């Protein structure tokens, strides 16, 4: 049974749901309240996806209406957001970097995660805010010192669309750069709209695309990744413990504003991103002011 997991409701009050097709191919929404309070590490680590399939087959999940409800991140706040940089050869080239021989790894704060359709703030002093469509991996069981990519596959619960928004002036100047500064901004990691179980798609062959104000910017395929999803999980497990609910962003293809071919994000711009089989995001950007940052996220887009 094809399934997609989502979280619906106002920011901080999202409710877990599963979206499944009936015999006629019509998508219907079902509450996960009988199984879990949220879609998080605990749910995934206790075979939540398998239990959901069983509950759907048995007719034990109540149907709901999703009309008018905001779509939040499909994963409750992750413990870690781990990122891979320069993972597409063409993007490395447009960034002025040599393709890496080993994965480039950095972290984003988990409080950067937001919903896929939430209005997105451009930082007050930002002049070079950039988009990055990425395939996101969601970890379903602990991964530490894995011995093979086969073991890595067993640790992946599913996949999501991610936008790794990046402020290039904060990230790159100086001899060493400051990637953490450029990657840690408020609502700079929109995730979703759905979590799709790993066994329902081939993550090695998915199209990725980005549009800005309706014009295509990025168009590539995950088959062009230097390090594929299984290799990434196996590699990371040698250096850190990956826990259920953690999210890994696997890098972006060419076509970002950093290339010099396109202007950076401006107030009023609309950025849309999609990964084949994982849905589509849409963010409208506005200029944030320091005094208003505390209230960002309370007036967010609805479905």
Tab-separated table of C-alpha atoms in Angstrom:
chain	number	residue	atom	x	y	z
A	1	UNK	CA	0.000	0.000	0.000
A	2	UNK	CA	1.446	3.371	-1.043
A	3	UNK	CA	1.743	5.725	1.899
A	4	UNK	CA	2.937	9.255	2.623
A	5	UNK	CA	3.345	10.633	6.135
A	6	UNK	CA	2.585	14.247	7.000
A	7	UNK	CA	1.957	16.562	9.942
A	8	UNK	CA	-0.939	18.992	9.724
A	9	UNK	CA	-1.869	22.001	11.829
A	10	UNK	CA	-0.533	25.281	13.124
A	11	UNK	CA	3.158	25.547	13.973
A	12	UNK	CA	3.836	23.694	17.199
A	13	UNK	CA	0.445	21.955	17.156
A	14	UNK	CA	0.786	19.619	14.178
A	15	UNK	CA	-1.059	16.296	14.169
A	16	UNK	CA	0.380	13.168	12.494
A	17	UNK	CA	-1.424	11.712	9.486
A	18	UNK	CA	-0.862	9.148	6.790
A	19	UNK	CA	-2.044	9.629	3.211
A	20	UNK	CA	-2.981	6.444	1.367
A	21	UNK	CA	-4.715	5.566	-1.880
A	22	UNK	CA	-7.918	3.569	-1.962
A	23	UNK	CA	-8.708	0.901	-4.557
A	24	UNK	CA	-9.692	3.619	-7.047
A	25	UNK	CA	-6.441	5.514	-6.629
A	26	UNK	CA	-8.054	8.317	-4.623
A	27	UNK	CA	-5.868	9.750	-1.867
A	28	UNK	CA	-7.393	9.787	1.605
A	29	UNK	CA	-6.072	11.154	4.901
A	30	UNK	CA	-6.056	9.091	8.084
A	31	UNK	CA	-5.213	10.150	11.620
A	32	UNK	CA	-2.249	8.455	13.286
A	33	UNK	CA	-3.484	9.346	16.768
A	34	UNK	CA	-4.227	5.676	17.593
A	35	UNK	CA	-0.558	4.838	16.961
A	36	UNK	CA	1.509	7.870	17.987
A	37	UNK	CA	1.432	11.428	19.244
A	38	UNK	CA	3.826	12.559	16.520
A	39	UNK	CA	6.034	11.479	13.630
A	40	UNK	CA	9.357	11.457	15.413
A	41	UNK	CA	12.308	9.260	16.259
A	42	UNK	CA	10.362	7.163	18.743
A	43	UNK	CA	7.632	6.421	16.185
A	44	UNK	CA	10.157	5.429	13.527
A	45	UNK	CA	12.322	3.356	15.883
A	46	UNK	CA	9.328	1.281	17.012
A	47	UNK	CA	8.420	0.144	13.483
A	48	UNK	CA	5.894	2.932	13.076
A	49	UNK	CA	5.812	2.613	9.294
A	50	UNK	CA	5.082	-1.124	9.420
A	51	UNK	CA	2.498	-0.631	12.164
A	52	UNK	CA	0.799	2.018	10.040
A	53	UNK	CA	0.541	-0.382	7.088
A	54	UNK	CA	-1.025	-2.993	9.348
A	55	UNK	CA	-3.475	-0.497	10.848
A	56	UNK	CA	-4.535	0.743	7.416
A	57	UNK	CA	-5.071	-2.785	6.154
A	58	UNK	CA	-7.182	-3.558	9.221
A	59	UNK	CA	-9.206	-0.357	8.886
A	60	UNK	CA	-8.138	0.841	12.329
A	61	UNK	CA	-7.242	4.428	11.458
A	62	UNK	CA	-9.977	7.109	11.341
A	63	UNK	CA	-10.313	9.166	8.194
A	64	UNK	CA	-9.985	12.959	8.455
A	65	UNK	CA	-10.368	16.024	6.287
A	66	UNK	CA	-7.177	17.981	5.580
A	67	UNK	CA	-8.970	20.911	3.966
A	68	UNK	CA	-7.476	24.254	4.982
A	69	UNK	CA	-4.866	22.791	7.308
A	70	UNK	CA	-1.278	24.007	7.248
A	71	UNK	CA	1.290	21.362	6.273
A	72	UNK	CA	4.234	21.303	8.652
A	73	UNK	CA	7.532	19.481	8.416
A	74	UNK	CA	6.732	15.759	8.110
A	75	UNK	CA	9.234	15.072	10.895
A	76	UNK	CA	8.920	16.615	14.331
A	77	UNK	CA	12.016	18.621	15.255
A	78	UNK	CA	14.960	16.302	14.466
A	79	UNK	CA	17.732	15.676	16.942
A	80	UNK	CA	20.272	16.482	14.237
A	81	UNK	CA	20.258	17.876	10.730
A	82	UNK	CA	23.410	16.580	9.055
A	83	UNK	CA	24.378	17.987	5.664
A	84	UNK	CA	26.581	16.921	2.778
A	85	UNK	CA	28.227	19.680	0.762
A	86	UNK	CA	29.411	19.708	-2.854
A	87	UNK	CA	27.821	16.336	-3.636
A	88	UNK	CA	27.135	17.027	-7.324
A	89	UNK	CA	30.100	17.547	-9.657
A	90	UNK	CA	28.495	20.413	-11.578
A	91	UNK	CA	27.572	22.241	-8.358
A	92	UNK	CA	31.120	21.885	-7.073
A	93	UNK	CA	32.343	23.415	-10.333
A	94	UNK	CA	29.947	26.373	-10.184
A	95	UNK	CA	31.055	26.932	-6.576
A	96	UNK	CA	34.697	27.082	-7.657
A	97	UNK	CA	35.567	23.889	-5.770
A	98	UNK	CA	37.177	20.611	-6.738
A	99	UNK	CA	34.778	17.655	-6.429
A	100	UNK	CA	35.529	16.059	-3.052
A	101	UNK	CA	37.108	12.615	-2.699
A	102	UNK	CA	35.333	12.144	0.626
A	103	UNK	CA	31.946	13.569	1.718
A	104	UNK	CA	32.001	17.162	2.975
A	105	UNK	CA	29.995	17.180	6.218
A	106	UNK	CA	28.468	20.019	8.217
A	107	UNK	CA	25.547	20.473	10.618
A	108	UNK	CA	22.514	22.729	10.703
A	109	UNK	CA	20.660	23.527	13.944
A	110	UNK	CA	17.442	21.552	14.197
A	111	UNK	CA	15.543	24.762	15.023
A	112	UNK	CA	15.976	25.847	11.381
A	113	UNK	CA	13.373	23.286	10.259
A	114	UNK	CA	10.089	24.715	8.984
A	115	UNK	CA	7.085	23.694	6.904
A	116	UNK	CA	7.265	23.406	3.114
A	117	UNK	CA	4.798	26.212	2.438
A	118	UNK	CA	5.586	28.585	5.305
A	119	UNK	CA	6.392	32.177	4.408
A	120	UNK	CA	10.193	32.437	4.530
A	121	UNK	CA	12.177	35.299	6.111
A	122	UNK	CA	15.248	36.768	4.457
A	123	UNK	CA	17.631	37.763	7.291
A	124	UNK	CA	17.710	41.521	7.998
A	125	UNK	CA	21.236	42.115	6.666
A	126	UNK	CA	21.248	39.409	3.999
A	127	UNK	CA	22.118	40.268	0.413
A	128	UNK	CA	23.000	36.800	-0.877
A	129	UNK	CA	20.268	34.392	0.234
A	130	UNK	CA	20.280	31.278	-1.932
A	131	UNK	CA	18.121	28.217	-2.608
A	132	UNK	CA	19.253	24.566	-2.643
A	133	UNK	CA	16.878	21.730	-3.496
A	134	UNK	CA	18.006	18.500	-1.843
A	135	UNK	CA	16.994	14.929	-1.211
A	136	UNK	CA	16.571	14.480	2.536
A	137	UNK	CA	17.163	11.145	4.264
A	138	UNK	CA	15.211	10.355	7.443
A	139	UNK	CA	16.901	7.906	9.809
A	140	UNK	CA	14.700	5.154	11.252
A	141	UNK	CA	17.078	3.234	13.489
A	142	UNK	CA	20.400	3.936	15.153
A	143	UNK	CA	23.405	3.864	12.824
A	144	UNK	CA	26.887	3.594	14.311
A	145	UNK	CA	29.986	2.049	12.730
A	146	UNK	CA	27.968	0.335	10.032
A	147	UNK	CA	29.923	-2.327	8.178
A	148	UNK	CA	28.261	-1.953	4.771
A	149	UNK	CA	25.846	0.013	2.639
A	150	UNK	CA	23.381	-2.879	3.066
A	151	UNK	CA	23.325	-2.102	6.783
A	152	UNK	CA	22.886	1.570	5.905
A	153	UNK	CA	19.777	0.746	3.878
A	154	UNK	CA	18.212	-0.858	6.950
A	155	UNK	CA	18.670	2.412	8.871
A	156	UNK	CA	16.769	4.630	6.423
A	157	UNK	CA	13.084	5.152	7.225
A	158	UNK	CA	12.309	7.303	4.221
A	159	UNK	CA	12.947	10.442	2.221
A	160	UNK	CA	11.760	14.063	2.060
A	161	UNK	CA	12.214	17.184	-0.042
A	162	UNK	CA	14.495	19.753	1.588
A	163	UNK	CA	15.532	23.327	0.854
A	164	UNK	CA	18.942	24.109	2.380
A	165	UNK	CA	18.631	27.895	2.325
A	166	UNK	CA	22.080	29.485	2.568
A	167	UNK	CA	23.377	33.012	3.097
A	168	UNK	CA	26.534	33.077	0.962
A	169	UNK	CA	28.012	36.271	2.420
A	170	UNK	CA	27.863	34.684	5.865
A	171	UNK	CA	29.061	31.295	4.623
A	172	UNK	CA	32.046	31.821	2.350
A	173	UNK	CA	34.239	34.913	2.971
A	174	UNK	CA	37.568	34.476	4.704
A	175	UNK	CA	40.283	31.860	4.424
A	176	UNK	CA	38.258	29.125	6.142
A	177	UNK	CA	34.715	30.287	5.505
A	178	UNK	CA	31.930	30.174	8.076
A	179	UNK	CA	29.530	27.503	6.902
A	180	UNK	CA	27.705	27.313	10.213
A	181	UNK	CA	26.902	31.031	10.104
A	182	UNK	CA	25.558	30.779	6.575
A	183	UNK	CA	23.476	27.682	7.212
A	184	UNK	CA	21.884	28.339	10.617
A	185	UNK	CA	19.315	31.016	9.870
A	186	UNK	CA	15.710	31.082	10.999
A	187	UNK	CA	13.432	28.811	8.940
A	188	UNK	CA	16.275	27.971	6.580
A	189	UNK	CA	15.421	24.248	6.312
A	190	UNK	CA	11.917	23.750	4.914
A	191	UNK	CA	11.101	20.020	4.854
A	192	UNK	CA	8.278	18.121	3.192
A	193	UNK	CA	5.451	18.071	2.350
A	194	UNK	CA	5.665	14.329	2.968
A	195	UNK	CA	7.857	11.570	4.312
A	196	UNK	CA	7.777	8.688	1.832
A	197	UNK	CA	8.935	5.274	3.108
A	198	UNK	CA	12.260	4.141	1.688
A	199	UNK	CA	10.824	0.967	0.163
A	200	UNK	CA	8.376	2.922	-1.997
A	201	UNK	CA	10.877	4.626	-4.314
A	202	UNK	CA	14.367	4.364	-5.797
A	203	UNK	CA	16.310	7.194	-4.189
A	204	UNK	CA	19.126	6.740	-6.683
A	205	UNK	CA	17.052	7.922	-9.640
A	206	UNK	CA	14.871	10.893	-8.694
A	207	UNK	CA	14.563	14.164	-10.604
A	208	UNK	CA	15.193	17.382	-8.625
A	209	UNK	CA	14.018	20.810	-9.767
A	210	UNK	CA	13.821	24.390	-8.519
A	211	UNK	CA	11.893	27.336	-9.945
A	212	UNK	CA	12.210	30.991	-8.935
A	213	UNK	CA	9.207	33.104	-9.909
A	214	UNK	CA	8.219	30.366	-12.347
A	215	UNK	CA	11.617	30.157	-14.085
A	216	UNK	CA	13.618	26.947	-13.875
A	217	UNK	CA	16.881	27.208	-11.963
A	218	UNK	CA	17.881	23.673	-10.997
A	219	UNK	CA	17.165	20.514	-12.981
A	220	UNK	CA	19.099	17.372	-12.200
A	221	UNK	CA	18.784	13.808	-10.916
A	222	UNK	CA	19.968	12.050	-7.773
A	223	UNK	CA	21.862	9.624	-10.036
A	224	UNK	CA	24.343	12.491	-10.495
A	225	UNK	CA	25.293	12.525	-6.813
A	226	UNK	CA	28.970	11.847	-6.130
A	227	UNK	CA	28.087	9.918	-2.965
A	228	UNK	CA	24.694	8.199	-3.049
A	229	UNK	CA	22.314	7.982	-0.104
A	230	UNK	CA	23.543	4.616	1.181
A	231	UNK	CA	27.177	5.658	0.925
A	232	UNK	CA	26.398	8.857	2.829
A	233	UNK	CA	24.705	7.027	5.713
A	234	UNK	CA	27.472	4.433	5.916
A	235	UNK	CA	30.161	7.145	5.867
A	236	UNK	CA	28.513	9.305	8.514
A	237	UNK	CA	28.075	6.310	10.818
A	238	UNK	CA	31.864	6.038	11.066
A	239	UNK	CA	32.069	9.517	12.630
A	240	UNK	CA	28.820	10.038	14.537
A	241	UNK	CA	25.840	8.166	15.907
A	242	UNK	CA	22.818	8.708	13.704
A	243	UNK	CA	19.601	8.426	15.690
A	244	UNK	CA	15.995	7.757	14.661
A	245	UNK	CA	14.389	10.977	13.469
A	246	UNK	CA	17.670	12.568	12.370
A	247	UNK	CA	17.622	14.134	8.897
A	248	UNK	CA	20.478	14.105	6.392
A	249	UNK	CA	20.525	16.598	3.518
A	250	UNK	CA	22.441	15.036	0.645
A	251	UNK	CA	23.606	18.092	-1.297
A	252	UNK	CA	22.280	20.229	-4.113
A	253	UNK	CA	22.840	20.156	-7.888
A	254	UNK	CA	23.972	23.052	-10.053
A	255	UNK	CA	21.759	26.090	-10.664
A	256	UNK	CA	22.056	28.106	-7.468
A	257	UNK	CA	22.495	31.877	-7.351
A	258	UNK	CA	26.089	31.412	-6.157
A	259	UNK	CA	26.904	30.389	-9.725
A	260	UNK	CA	26.602	34.044	-10.775
A	261	UNK	CA	24.021	33.158	-13.415
A	262	UNK	CA	20.993	34.210	-11.373
A	263	UNK	CA	20.111	36.908	-8.850
A	264	UNK	CA	19.854	35.994	-5.185
A	265	UNK	CA	16.461	35.747	-3.481
A	266	UNK	CA	14.656	39.062	-3.088
A	267	UNK	CA	11.592	40.001	-1.013
A	268	UNK	CA	8.470	38.898	-2.854
A	269	UNK	CA	10.218	36.088	-4.727
A	270	UNK	CA	8.524	32.695	-4.858
A	271	UNK	CA	10.758	29.635	-4.792
A	272	UNK	CA	9.311	26.228	-5.662
A	273	UNK	CA	11.199	22.958	-5.297
A	274	UNK	CA	10.383	19.338	-5.969
A	275	UNK	CA	11.957	15.917	-5.829
A	276	UNK	CA	10.278	13.242	-7.925
A	277	UNK	CA	7.883	11.158	-5.851
A	278	UNK	CA	8.352	13.313	-2.742
A	279	UNK	CA	6.168	16.304	-3.528
A	280	UNK	CA	6.682	20.000	-4.098
A	281	UNK	CA	7.437	22.961	-1.806
A	282	UNK	CA	6.596	26.630	-2.244
A	283	UNK	CA	8.029	29.511	-0.219
A	284	UNK	CA	7.265	33.212	-0.609
A	285	UNK	CA	10.073	35.344	0.789
A	286	UNK	CA	9.922	38.551	2.778
A	287	UNK	CA	12.486	40.780	4.471
A	288	UNK	CA	12.642	40.043	8.179
A	289	UNK	CA	13.262	42.821	10.687
A	290	UNK	CA	15.110	42.154	13.919
A	291	UNK	CA	12.212	43.298	16.091
A	292	UNK	CA	9.827	40.874	14.385
A	293	UNK	CA	11.958	37.748	14.406
A	294	UNK	CA	10.491	36.470	17.661
A	295	UNK	CA	7.059	36.238	16.058
A	296	UNK	CA	8.144	34.572	12.808
A	297	UNK	CA	6.307	31.305	12.314
A	298	UNK	CA	3.085	32.352	13.990
A	299	UNK	CA	1.480	33.621	10.792
A	300	UNK	CA	2.268	30.874	8.319
A	301	UNK	CA	0.840	29.617	5.089
A	302	UNK	CA	-2.082	27.227	4.991
A	303	UNK	CA	-2.504	24.294	2.722
